[in-house]
Amino acid sequence: MTDQKTILVTGGAGFLGSHLCDRLIAEGHEVLCLDNFFTGGKANIAHLVGNPRFELLRHDVTLPLYVEVDQIYNLACPASPIHYQHDPVQTTKTSVHGAINMLGLAKRLKCPIFQASTSEVYGDPSVHPQTEDYWGNVNPIGPRSCYDEGKRCAETLFFDYHRQHKLEIKVARIFNTYGPRMHPSDGRVVSNFIVQALKGEPITIYGDGGQTRSFCYVDDLIEGFLRLMDSPKEVTGPINLGNPGEFTMRQLAELTIELTGSKSRMAFQSLPQDDPKQRKPDITQATERLGWRPTVPLKEGLRRTIAYFDKLLAGRPDRPDSVRRLRATGGGARAAA
Ligand SMILES: NC(=O)c1ccc[n+]([C@@H]2O[C@H](COP(=O)([O-])OP(=O)(O)OC[C@H]3O[C@@H](n4cnc5c(N)ncnc54)[C@H](O)[C@@H]3O)[C@@H](O)[C@H]2O)c1
């Protein structure tokens, strides 16, 4: 390939980060994967170690970083409620100090920088489906605020660096994404349901299961990341990336039971605080500006994800220590974002 770049991926050993590293390596780039292994795991990138175009760096984004790269994807941040509420002060620091450090790096290098923002910036939305010009309905002092407000502040920083320092920014608002390498015990709804179904345990549904979510398969999302990064300079985002197909928790549970052939039943529990009732992206901008839309149907994506968890539960490859600690201290499954 002619246009080989050196690309920094923060949070590169996580679920999305590891798929992004795979894709960038497959495209012929050099990848510097940075992670502090809070929720990510070496198992996610073990197959890349030894590749001469792949380098792994243990580092925390809350600390400054001096490296030479051509592009930055900033993904570092715990993404599930159970993990981001474990140390909420650190979560906000990761989003805010992490953004400042990575933006400072991009400013010095004069290189484009991508931010993995989230649909959580819309909070419990009063507009449905969510368009990028909706400002959101977020509780600033609740248990989810460390994540939601941290990500909102990071967006502010990205746009201020863009206005003030003419930095090339690419801000993606990611909606629920699922696929192989999701953490098996982080309480996110797809992994939760699949693991419970495979183990034959009751499937935990919060509330009456009528709340909806949209689910994007990871390969589709990563395609959106690359298209956004490669888009013209004036495309800054924020731009929604997600699958607009809308499913209730009950429908997802039924489909998971069907595809795993499980005998699990649904068990209903009360809704956690600030759990959004519905979430669905409007992807008009992504479609018109990036020519992007998801292609993997939920049933197919679930099949591939179930195959991954089936193998994982049989083998138990390495999981991060922090997660073992969380389990040991009784951190149970919480509402899925
Ligand atoms: N998966 C989704 O559905 C989703 C939805 C919206 C937004 N996002 C965003 O995408 C990004 C990746 O999410 P994911 O699902 O892969 O989560 P993940 O937890 O699997 O990955 C996050 C990675 O960041 C690392 N990390 C955390 N804090 C760090 C720090 N201070 N310094 C360095 N590394 C750190 C973790 O160890 C992990 O490898 C996150 O920023 C998340 O907010 C994900």
PDB file of C-alpha atoms in Angstrom, residues 46-332:
ATOM      1  CA  ALA A  46      -2.262 -11.324  21.640  1.00  0.00           C
ATOM      2  CA  HIS A  47      -2.572 -12.325  17.973  1.00  0.00           C
ATOM      3  CA  LEU A  48      -1.012  -8.977  16.933  1.00  0.00           C
ATOM      4  CA  VAL A  49       1.983  -9.125  19.257  1.00  0.00           C
ATOM      5  CA  GLY A  50       5.014 -10.087  17.171  1.00  0.00           C
ATOM      6  CA  ASN A  51       3.688  -8.361  14.061  1.00  0.00           C
ATOM      7  CA  PRO A  52       6.429  -5.879  13.075  1.00  0.00           C
ATOM      8  CA  ARG A  53       3.797  -3.218  12.372  1.00  0.00           C
ATOM      9  CA  PHE A  54       2.234  -3.539  15.847  1.00  0.00           C
ATOM     10  CA  GLU A  55       3.579  -2.046  19.079  1.00  0.00           C
ATOM     11  CA  LEU A  56       2.037  -2.232  22.536  1.00  0.00           C
ATOM     12  CA  LEU A  57       2.524   0.497  25.133  1.00  0.00           C
ATOM     13  CA  ARG A  58       1.295   0.291  28.743  1.00  0.00           C
ATOM     14  CA  HIS A  59       0.361   3.854  29.591  1.00  0.00           C
ATOM     15  CA  ASP A  60      -2.416   5.826  31.250  1.00  0.00           C
ATOM     16  CA  VAL A  61      -3.958   8.591  29.108  1.00  0.00           C
ATOM     17  CA  THR A  62      -4.336  10.799  32.172  1.00  0.00           C
ATOM     18  CA  LEU A  63      -0.547  11.275  31.903  1.00  0.00           C
ATOM     19  CA  PRO A  64       1.135  13.188  29.068  1.00  0.00           C
ATOM     20  CA  LEU A  65       2.513  11.188  26.161  1.00  0.00           C
ATOM     21  CA  TYR A  66       5.312  12.033  23.729  1.00  0.00           C
ATOM     22  CA  VAL A  67       5.324   9.860  20.604  1.00  0.00           C
ATOM     23  CA  GLU A  68       5.458  10.484  16.852  1.00  0.00           C
ATOM     24  CA  VAL A  69       2.370   9.356  14.929  1.00  0.00           C
ATOM     25  CA  ASP A  70       0.298  10.448  11.914  1.00  0.00           C
ATOM     26  CA  GLN A  71      -3.194   9.898  13.362  1.00  0.00           C
ATOM     27  CA  ILE A  72      -4.756   9.377  16.793  1.00  0.00           C
ATOM     28  CA  TYR A  73      -7.852   7.400  17.712  1.00  0.00           C
ATOM     29  CA  ASN A  74      -8.773   8.185  21.326  1.00  0.00           C
ATOM     30  CA  LEU A  75     -10.811   5.291  22.710  1.00  0.00           C
ATOM     31  CA  ALA A  76      -9.378   4.929  26.221  1.00  0.00           C
ATOM     32  CA  CYS A  77     -12.200   4.953  28.766  1.00  0.00           C
ATOM     33  CA  PRO A  78     -14.118   2.271  30.637  1.00  0.00           C
ATOM     34  CA  ALA A  79     -17.421   1.959  28.794  1.00  0.00           C
ATOM     35  CA  SER A  80     -19.818  -0.083  30.900  1.00  0.00           C
ATOM     36  CA  PRO A  81     -21.578   1.191  34.045  1.00  0.00           C
ATOM     37  CA  ILE A  82     -20.052  -1.481  36.278  1.00  0.00           C
ATOM     38  CA  HIS A  83     -16.554  -0.409  35.223  1.00  0.00           C
ATOM     39  CA  TYR A  84     -16.961   3.352  34.949  1.00  0.00           C
ATOM     40  CA  GLN A  85     -18.738   3.533  38.312  1.00  0.00           C
ATOM     41  CA  HIS A  86     -16.006   1.474  40.003  1.00  0.00           C
ATOM     42  CA  ASP A  87     -13.780   4.574  40.290  1.00  0.00           C
ATOM     43  CA  PRO A  88     -15.902   7.483  39.039  1.00  0.00           C
ATOM     44  CA  VAL A  89     -13.267  10.149  39.704  1.00  0.00           C
ATOM     45  CA  GLN A  90     -10.776   8.225  37.582  1.00  0.00           C
ATOM     46  CA  THR A  91     -13.441   7.849  34.868  1.00  0.00           C
ATOM     47  CA  THR A  92     -13.893  11.612  34.589  1.00  0.00           C
ATOM     48  CA  LYS A  93     -10.119  12.081  34.670  1.00  0.00           C
ATOM     49  CA  THR A  94      -9.700   9.541  31.890  1.00  0.00           C
ATOM     50  CA  SER A  95     -12.194  11.372  29.681  1.00  0.00           C
ATOM     51  CA  VAL A  96     -11.119  14.908  30.484  1.00  0.00           C
ATOM     52  CA  HIS A  97      -7.381  14.690  31.248  1.00  0.00           C
ATOM     53  CA  GLY A  98      -7.107  11.970  28.605  1.00  0.00           C
ATOM     54  CA  ALA A  99      -8.679  14.280  26.021  1.00  0.00           C
ATOM     55  CA  ILE A 100      -6.408  17.181  27.041  1.00  0.00           C
ATOM     56  CA  ASN A 101      -3.299  15.006  26.768  1.00  0.00           C
ATOM     57  CA  MET A 102      -4.249  13.465  23.430  1.00  0.00           C
ATOM     58  CA  LEU A 103      -5.375  16.808  21.987  1.00  0.00           C
ATOM     59  CA  GLY A 104      -2.085  18.339  23.133  1.00  0.00           C
ATOM     60  CA  LEU A 105      -0.240  15.550  21.357  1.00  0.00           C
ATOM     61  CA  ALA A 106      -2.305  16.054  18.182  1.00  0.00           C
ATOM     62  CA  LYS A 107      -1.640  19.799  18.353  1.00  0.00           C
ATOM     63  CA  ARG A 108       2.119  19.269  18.585  1.00  0.00           C
ATOM     64  CA  LEU A 109       2.059  16.727  15.747  1.00  0.00           C
ATOM     65  CA  LYS A 110      -0.532  18.681  13.678  1.00  0.00           C
ATOM     66  CA  CYS A 111      -2.314  15.387  13.069  1.00  0.00           C
ATOM     67  CA  PRO A 112      -5.997  14.421  12.918  1.00  0.00           C
ATOM     68  CA  ILE A 113      -7.565  13.052  16.081  1.00  0.00           C
ATOM     69  CA  PHE A 114     -10.671  10.895  16.489  1.00  0.00           C
ATOM     70  CA  GLN A 115     -12.739  10.854  19.669  1.00  0.00           C
ATOM     71  CA  ALA A 116     -14.862   7.878  20.718  1.00  0.00           C
ATOM     72  CA  SER A 117     -17.779   9.796  22.180  1.00  0.00           C
ATOM     73  CA  THR A 118     -21.049   8.185  23.054  1.00  0.00           C
ATOM     74  CA  SER A 119     -24.810   8.245  22.738  1.00  0.00           C
ATOM     75  CA  GLU A 120     -24.732   8.740  26.521  1.00  0.00           C
ATOM     76  CA  VAL A 121     -24.176  12.447  25.835  1.00  0.00           C
ATOM     77  CA  TYR A 122     -27.911  12.469  24.981  1.00  0.00           C
ATOM     78  CA  GLY A 123     -28.744  11.135  28.464  1.00  0.00           C
ATOM     79  CA  ASP A 124     -32.375  10.042  28.786  1.00  0.00           C
ATOM     80  CA  PRO A 125     -33.423  11.645  25.515  1.00  0.00           C
ATOM     81  CA  SER A 126     -36.659  13.523  24.961  1.00  0.00           C
ATOM     82  CA  VAL A 127     -36.019  13.477  21.191  1.00  0.00           C
ATOM     83  CA  HIS A 128     -36.345  10.216  19.351  1.00  0.00           C
ATOM     84  CA  PRO A 129     -34.448   9.098  17.314  1.00  0.00           C
ATOM     85  CA  GLN A 130     -31.492  11.188  18.435  1.00  0.00           C
ATOM     86  CA  THR A 131     -30.017  13.631  15.933  1.00  0.00           C
ATOM     87  CA  GLU A 132     -26.636  15.250  16.455  1.00  0.00           C
ATOM     88  CA  ASP A 133     -28.159  18.687  17.063  1.00  0.00           C
ATOM     89  CA  TYR A 134     -30.080  17.431  20.126  1.00  0.00           C
ATOM     90  CA  TRP A 135     -28.302  18.732  23.264  1.00  0.00           C
ATOM     91  CA  GLY A 136     -29.347  15.914  25.535  1.00  0.00           C
ATOM     92  CA  ASN A 137     -31.027  15.376  28.871  1.00  0.00           C
ATOM     93  CA  VAL A 138     -28.244  14.446  31.267  1.00  0.00           C
ATOM     94  CA  ASN A 139     -28.230  14.354  35.048  1.00  0.00           C
ATOM     95  CA  PRO A 140     -25.006  16.166  36.021  1.00  0.00           C
ATOM     96  CA  ILE A 141     -24.791  14.689  39.550  1.00  0.00           C
ATOM     97  CA  GLY A 142     -26.005  11.104  39.235  1.00  0.00           C
ATOM     98  CA  PRO A 143     -24.027   7.845  39.315  1.00  0.00           C
ATOM     99  CA  ARG A 144     -23.700   7.823  35.513  1.00  0.00           C
ATOM    100  CA  SER A 145     -22.535  11.444  35.314  1.00  0.00           C
ATOM    101  CA  CYS A 146     -18.824  10.610  35.590  1.00  0.00           C
ATOM    102  CA  TYR A 147     -19.127   8.945  32.203  1.00  0.00           C
ATOM    103  CA  ASP A 148     -21.798  11.092  30.516  1.00  0.00           C
ATOM    104  CA  GLU A 149     -20.442  14.451  31.619  1.00  0.00           C
ATOM    105  CA  GLY A 150     -16.828  13.324  31.167  1.00  0.00           C
ATOM    106  CA  LYS A 151     -17.601  12.502  27.540  1.00  0.00           C
ATOM    107  CA  ARG A 152     -19.512  15.764  27.090  1.00  0.00           C
ATOM    108  CA  CYS A 153     -16.570  17.749  28.451  1.00  0.00           C
ATOM    109  CA  ALA A 154     -14.227  15.822  26.148  1.00  0.00           C
ATOM    110  CA  GLU A 155     -16.404  16.862  23.184  1.00  0.00           C
ATOM    111  CA  THR A 156     -16.186  20.484  24.367  1.00  0.00           C
ATOM    112  CA  LEU A 157     -12.400  20.222  24.481  1.00  0.00           C
ATOM    113  CA  PHE A 158     -12.265  18.707  21.001  1.00  0.00           C
ATOM    114  CA  PHE A 159     -14.331  21.553  19.542  1.00  0.00           C
ATOM    115  CA  ASP A 160     -12.364  24.221  21.424  1.00  0.00           C
ATOM    116  CA  TYR A 161      -9.075  22.799  20.146  1.00  0.00           C
ATOM    117  CA  HIS A 162     -10.624  22.810  16.671  1.00  0.00           C
ATOM    118  CA  ARG A 163     -11.789  26.449  16.929  1.00  0.00           C
ATOM    119  CA  GLN A 164      -8.793  27.756  18.838  1.00  0.00           C
ATOM    120  CA  HIS A 165      -5.927  25.730  17.341  1.00  0.00           C
ATOM    121  CA  LYS A 166      -7.433  24.665  13.985  1.00  0.00           C
ATOM    122  CA  LEU A 167      -6.949  21.031  14.936  1.00  0.00           C
ATOM    123  CA  GLU A 168      -8.491  18.421  12.607  1.00  0.00           C
ATOM    124  CA  ILE A 169     -11.008  16.613  14.815  1.00  0.00           C
ATOM    125  CA  LYS A 170     -13.350  13.690  14.178  1.00  0.00           C
ATOM    126  CA  VAL A 171     -15.944  13.122  16.895  1.00  0.00           C
ATOM    127  CA  ALA A 172     -18.077   9.968  16.679  1.00  0.00           C
ATOM    128  CA  ARG A 173     -21.065   9.438  18.960  1.00  0.00           C
ATOM    129  CA  ILE A 174     -21.134   5.687  19.292  1.00  0.00           C
ATOM    130  CA  PHE A 175     -24.350   3.842  20.055  1.00  0.00           C
ATOM    131  CA  ASN A 176     -24.495   0.374  21.649  1.00  0.00           C
ATOM    132  CA  THR A 177     -22.064  -1.888  19.844  1.00  0.00           C
ATOM    133  CA  TYR A 178     -21.564  -5.589  20.369  1.00  0.00           C
ATOM    134  CA  GLY A 179     -19.437  -8.433  19.075  1.00  0.00           C
ATOM    135  CA  PRO A 180     -16.603 -10.810  19.921  1.00  0.00           C
ATOM    136  CA  ARG A 181     -14.190  -9.589  22.675  1.00  0.00           C
ATOM    137  CA  MET A 182     -16.866  -7.835  24.665  1.00  0.00           C
ATOM    138  CA  HIS A 183     -16.136  -8.291  28.303  1.00  0.00           C
ATOM    139  CA  PRO A 184     -18.086 -11.299  29.619  1.00  0.00           C
ATOM    140  CA  SER A 185     -18.963  -9.733  32.977  1.00  0.00           C
ATOM    141  CA  ASP A 186     -19.285  -5.998  32.429  1.00  0.00           C
ATOM    142  CA  GLY A 187     -23.066  -5.945  32.621  1.00  0.00           C
ATOM    143  CA  ARG A 188     -23.629  -4.773  29.052  1.00  0.00           C
ATOM    144  CA  VAL A 189     -26.871  -6.178  27.852  1.00  0.00           C
ATOM    145  CA  VAL A 190     -25.745  -8.290  24.883  1.00  0.00           C
ATOM    146  CA  SER A 191     -22.855  -9.976  26.701  1.00  0.00           C
ATOM    147  CA  ASN A 192     -24.991 -10.354  29.822  1.00  0.00           C
ATOM    148  CA  PHE A 193     -27.808 -12.111  27.984  1.00  0.00           C
ATOM    149  CA  ILE A 194     -25.497 -14.357  25.974  1.00  0.00           C
ATOM    150  CA  VAL A 195     -23.432 -15.456  28.980  1.00  0.00           C
ATOM    151  CA  GLN A 196     -26.550 -16.078  31.060  1.00  0.00           C
ATOM    152  CA  ALA A 197     -28.159 -18.038  28.215  1.00  0.00           C
ATOM    153  CA  LEU A 198     -25.036 -20.133  27.599  1.00  0.00           C
ATOM    154  CA  LYS A 199     -24.792 -20.931  31.304  1.00  0.00           C
ATOM    155  CA  GLY A 200     -28.516 -21.726  31.482  1.00  0.00           C
ATOM    156  CA  GLU A 201     -28.972 -19.009  34.129  1.00  0.00           C
ATOM    157  CA  PRO A 202     -32.005 -16.686  34.333  1.00  0.00           C
ATOM    158  CA  ILE A 203     -31.757 -13.757  31.911  1.00  0.00           C
ATOM    159  CA  THR A 204     -31.824 -10.532  33.912  1.00  0.00           C
ATOM    160  CA  ILE A 205     -34.165  -7.903  32.546  1.00  0.00           C
ATOM    161  CA  TYR A 206     -34.437  -4.506  34.203  1.00  0.00           C
ATOM    162  CA  GLY A 207     -37.907  -2.989  34.427  1.00  0.00           C
ATOM    163  CA  ASP A 208     -40.544  -4.644  32.237  1.00  0.00           C
ATOM    164  CA  GLY A 209     -38.116  -5.143  29.353  1.00  0.00           C
ATOM    165  CA  GLY A 210     -40.021  -2.670  27.189  1.00  0.00           C
ATOM    166  CA  GLN A 211     -37.120  -0.170  27.044  1.00  0.00           C
ATOM    167  CA  THR A 212     -35.416  -0.165  23.650  1.00  0.00           C
ATOM    168  CA  ARG A 213     -31.835  -0.095  22.424  1.00  0.00           C
ATOM    169  CA  SER A 214     -30.192  -0.271  19.026  1.00  0.00           C
ATOM    170  CA  PHE A 215     -27.325  -2.689  18.501  1.00  0.00           C
ATOM    171  CA  CYS A 216     -24.505  -2.206  16.024  1.00  0.00           C
ATOM    172  CA  TYR A 217     -22.168  -5.045  15.088  1.00  0.00           C
ATOM    173  CA  VAL A 218     -18.528  -4.178  15.746  1.00  0.00           C
ATOM    174  CA  ASP A 219     -17.273  -4.616  12.141  1.00  0.00           C
ATOM    175  CA  ASP A 220     -19.868  -2.113  10.927  1.00  0.00           C
ATOM    176  CA  LEU A 221     -18.810   0.399  13.568  1.00  0.00           C
ATOM    177  CA  ILE A 222     -15.092   0.117  12.772  1.00  0.00           C
ATOM    178  CA  GLU A 223     -15.873   0.734   9.099  1.00  0.00           C
ATOM    179  CA  GLY A 224     -17.600   3.946  10.252  1.00  0.00           C
ATOM    180  CA  PHE A 225     -14.500   4.950  12.282  1.00  0.00           C
ATOM    181  CA  LEU A 226     -12.241   4.653   9.230  1.00  0.00           C
ATOM    182  CA  ARG A 227     -14.654   6.494   6.964  1.00  0.00           C
ATOM    183  CA  LEU A 228     -14.913   9.339   9.454  1.00  0.00           C
ATOM    184  CA  MET A 229     -11.127   9.558   9.874  1.00  0.00           C
ATOM    185  CA  ASP A 230     -10.672   9.564   6.078  1.00  0.00           C
ATOM    186  CA  SER A 231     -13.428  12.139   5.480  1.00  0.00           C
ATOM    187  CA  PRO A 232     -12.657  15.707   4.312  1.00  0.00           C
ATOM    188  CA  LYS A 233     -11.191  18.092   6.896  1.00  0.00           C
ATOM    189  CA  GLU A 234     -14.429  20.008   7.351  1.00  0.00           C
ATOM    190  CA  VAL A 235     -16.249  16.882   8.565  1.00  0.00           C
ATOM    191  CA  THR A 236     -15.639  17.226  12.300  1.00  0.00           C
ATOM    192  CA  GLY A 237     -18.740  15.514  13.657  1.00  0.00           C
ATOM    193  CA  PRO A 238     -20.215  14.988  16.105  1.00  0.00           C
ATOM    194  CA  ILE A 239     -21.632  12.230  13.994  1.00  0.00           C
ATOM    195  CA  ASN A 240     -23.815   9.348  15.175  1.00  0.00           C
ATOM    196  CA  LEU A 241     -22.542   5.839  14.460  1.00  0.00           C
ATOM    197  CA  GLY A 242     -24.900   3.049  15.358  1.00  0.00           C
ATOM    198  CA  ASN A 243     -27.556   0.760  14.019  1.00  0.00           C
ATOM    199  CA  PRO A 244     -30.999   2.356  13.903  1.00  0.00           C
ATOM    200  CA  GLY A 245     -32.778  -1.015  14.187  1.00  0.00           C
ATOM    201  CA  GLU A 246     -34.665  -0.798  17.488  1.00  0.00           C
ATOM    202  CA  PHE A 247     -35.302  -3.757  19.778  1.00  0.00           C
ATOM    203  CA  THR A 248     -36.824  -4.091  23.221  1.00  0.00           C
ATOM    204  CA  MET A 249     -34.825  -5.877  25.910  1.00  0.00           C
ATOM    205  CA  ARG A 250     -37.454  -8.576  25.851  1.00  0.00           C
ATOM    206  CA  GLN A 251     -36.988  -9.128  22.097  1.00  0.00           C
ATOM    207  CA  LEU A 252     -33.224  -9.312  22.534  1.00  0.00           C
ATOM    208  CA  ALA A 253     -33.612 -11.859  25.321  1.00  0.00           C
ATOM    209  CA  GLU A 254     -35.952 -13.991  23.194  1.00  0.00           C
ATOM    210  CA  LEU A 255     -33.595 -13.920  20.211  1.00  0.00           C
ATOM    211  CA  THR A 256     -30.618 -14.829  22.414  1.00  0.00           C
ATOM    212  CA  ILE A 257     -32.512 -17.759  23.912  1.00  0.00           C
ATOM    213  CA  GLU A 258     -33.500 -18.932  20.425  1.00  0.00           C
ATOM    214  CA  LEU A 259     -29.972 -18.691  18.975  1.00  0.00           C
ATOM    215  CA  THR A 260     -28.237 -20.347  21.926  1.00  0.00           C
ATOM    216  CA  GLY A 261     -30.921 -23.016  22.250  1.00  0.00           C
ATOM    217  CA  SER A 262     -30.911 -22.216  25.972  1.00  0.00           C
ATOM    218  CA  LYS A 263     -33.498 -23.219  28.540  1.00  0.00           C
ATOM    219  CA  SER A 264     -32.986 -19.927  30.410  1.00  0.00           C
ATOM    220  CA  ARG A 265     -36.015 -17.914  31.513  1.00  0.00           C
ATOM    221  CA  MET A 266     -36.309 -14.182  31.954  1.00  0.00           C
ATOM    222  CA  ALA A 267     -35.956 -12.716  35.468  1.00  0.00           C
ATOM    223  CA  PHE A 268     -37.212  -9.168  36.030  1.00  0.00           C
ATOM    224  CA  GLN A 269     -35.488  -6.641  38.346  1.00  0.00           C
ATOM    225  CA  SER A 270     -36.097  -2.970  39.092  1.00  0.00           C
ATOM    226  CA  LEU A 271     -34.642  -0.350  36.740  1.00  0.00           C
ATOM    227  CA  PRO A 272     -31.375   1.288  37.866  1.00  0.00           C
ATOM    228  CA  GLN A 273     -31.257   5.076  38.310  1.00  0.00           C
ATOM    229  CA  ASP A 274     -31.084   7.197  35.119  1.00  0.00           C
ATOM    230  CA  ASP A 275     -31.447   4.185  32.817  1.00  0.00           C
ATOM    231  CA  PRO A 276     -32.579   5.643  29.467  1.00  0.00           C
ATOM    232  CA  LYS A 277     -35.958   4.336  28.228  1.00  0.00           C
ATOM    233  CA  GLN A 278     -35.099   4.385  24.561  1.00  0.00           C
ATOM    234  CA  ARG A 279     -32.070   4.958  22.426  1.00  0.00           C
ATOM    235  CA  LYS A 280     -31.916   4.994  18.650  1.00  0.00           C
ATOM    236  CA  PRO A 281     -29.506   6.857  16.387  1.00  0.00           C
ATOM    237  CA  ASP A 282     -30.520   9.019  13.487  1.00  0.00           C
ATOM    238  CA  ILE A 283     -27.707   8.163  11.053  1.00  0.00           C
ATOM    239  CA  THR A 284     -28.668  10.531   8.232  1.00  0.00           C
ATOM    240  CA  GLN A 285     -25.389  12.445   8.627  1.00  0.00           C
ATOM    241  CA  ALA A 286     -23.250   9.299   8.592  1.00  0.00           C
ATOM    242  CA  THR A 287     -25.092   8.058   5.521  1.00  0.00           C
ATOM    243  CA  GLU A 288     -24.930  11.341   3.620  1.00  0.00           C
ATOM    244  CA  ARG A 289     -21.450  12.519   4.627  1.00  0.00           C
ATOM    245  CA  LEU A 290     -19.610   9.204   4.972  1.00  0.00           C
ATOM    246  CA  GLY A 291     -21.702   6.917   2.766  1.00  0.00           C
ATOM    247  CA  TRP A 292     -21.916   4.654   5.824  1.00  0.00           C
ATOM    248  CA  ARG A 293     -24.679   2.433   7.080  1.00  0.00           C
ATOM    249  CA  PRO A 294     -24.576  -0.808   9.087  1.00  0.00           C
ATOM    250  CA  THR A 295     -24.873  -4.015   7.099  1.00  0.00           C
ATOM    251  CA  VAL A 296     -24.807  -6.871   9.633  1.00  0.00           C
ATOM    252  CA  PRO A 297     -28.299  -7.891  10.829  1.00  0.00           C
ATOM    253  CA  LEU A 298     -28.766  -8.457  14.579  1.00  0.00           C
ATOM    254  CA  LYS A 299     -29.364 -12.185  14.144  1.00  0.00           C
ATOM    255  CA  GLU A 300     -26.090 -12.662  12.238  1.00  0.00           C
ATOM    256  CA  GLY A 301     -24.091 -10.483  14.621  1.00  0.00           C
ATOM    257  CA  LEU A 302     -25.514 -12.329  17.612  1.00  0.00           C
ATOM    258  CA  ARG A 303     -24.584 -15.672  16.049  1.00  0.00           C
ATOM    259  CA  ARG A 304     -20.938 -14.553  15.697  1.00  0.00           C
ATOM    260  CA  THR A 305     -20.891 -13.127  19.222  1.00  0.00           C
ATOM    261  CA  ILE A 306     -22.447 -16.258  20.710  1.00  0.00           C
ATOM    262  CA  ALA A 307     -19.775 -18.381  18.970  1.00  0.00           C
ATOM    263  CA  TYR A 308     -17.081 -16.217  20.615  1.00  0.00           C
ATOM    264  CA  PHE A 309     -18.579 -16.462  24.115  1.00  0.00           C
ATOM    265  CA  ASP A 310     -19.168 -20.172  23.716  1.00  0.00           C
ATOM    266  CA  LYS A 311     -15.425 -20.643  23.131  1.00  0.00           C
ATOM    267  CA  LEU A 312     -14.484 -18.163  25.852  1.00  0.00           C
ATOM    268  CA  LEU A 313     -16.595 -19.870  28.499  1.00  0.00           C
ATOM    269  CA  ALA A 314     -15.074 -23.197  27.549  1.00  0.00           C
ATOM    270  CA  GLY A 315     -11.469 -21.933  27.696  1.00  0.00           C
ATOM    271  CA  ARG A 316     -11.290 -18.822  29.928  1.00  0.00           C
ATOM    272  CA  PRO A 317      -8.325 -16.958  28.341  1.00  0.00           C
ATOM    273  CA  ASP A 318      -6.711 -14.198  30.440  1.00  0.00           C
ATOM    274  CA  ARG A 319      -8.965 -11.504  31.877  1.00  0.00           C
ATOM    275  CA  PRO A 320      -7.689  -8.301  33.462  1.00  0.00           C
ATOM    276  CA  ASP A 321      -6.871  -8.374  37.175  1.00  0.00           C
ATOM    277  CA  SER A 322      -9.083  -5.357  37.804  1.00  0.00           C
ATOM    278  CA  VAL A 323     -12.056  -7.376  36.661  1.00  0.00           C
ATOM    279  CA  ARG A 324     -11.193 -10.307  38.872  1.00  0.00           C
ATOM    280  CA  ARG A 325     -11.017  -7.778  41.721  1.00  0.00           C
ATOM    281  CA  LEU A 326     -14.420  -6.397  40.778  1.00  0.00           C
ATOM    282  CA  ARG A 327     -15.889  -9.867  40.791  1.00  0.00           C
ATOM    283  CA  ALA A 328     -14.278 -10.680  44.117  1.00  0.00           C
ATOM    284  CA  THR A 329     -15.826  -7.556  45.641  1.00  0.00           C
ATOM    285  CA  GLY A 330     -19.231  -8.554  44.355  1.00  0.00           C
ATOM    286  CA  GLY A 331     -19.604  -6.090  41.438  1.00  0.00           C
ATOM    287  CA  GLY A 332     -22.680  -7.609  39.854  1.00  0.00           C
TER     288      GLY A 332
END
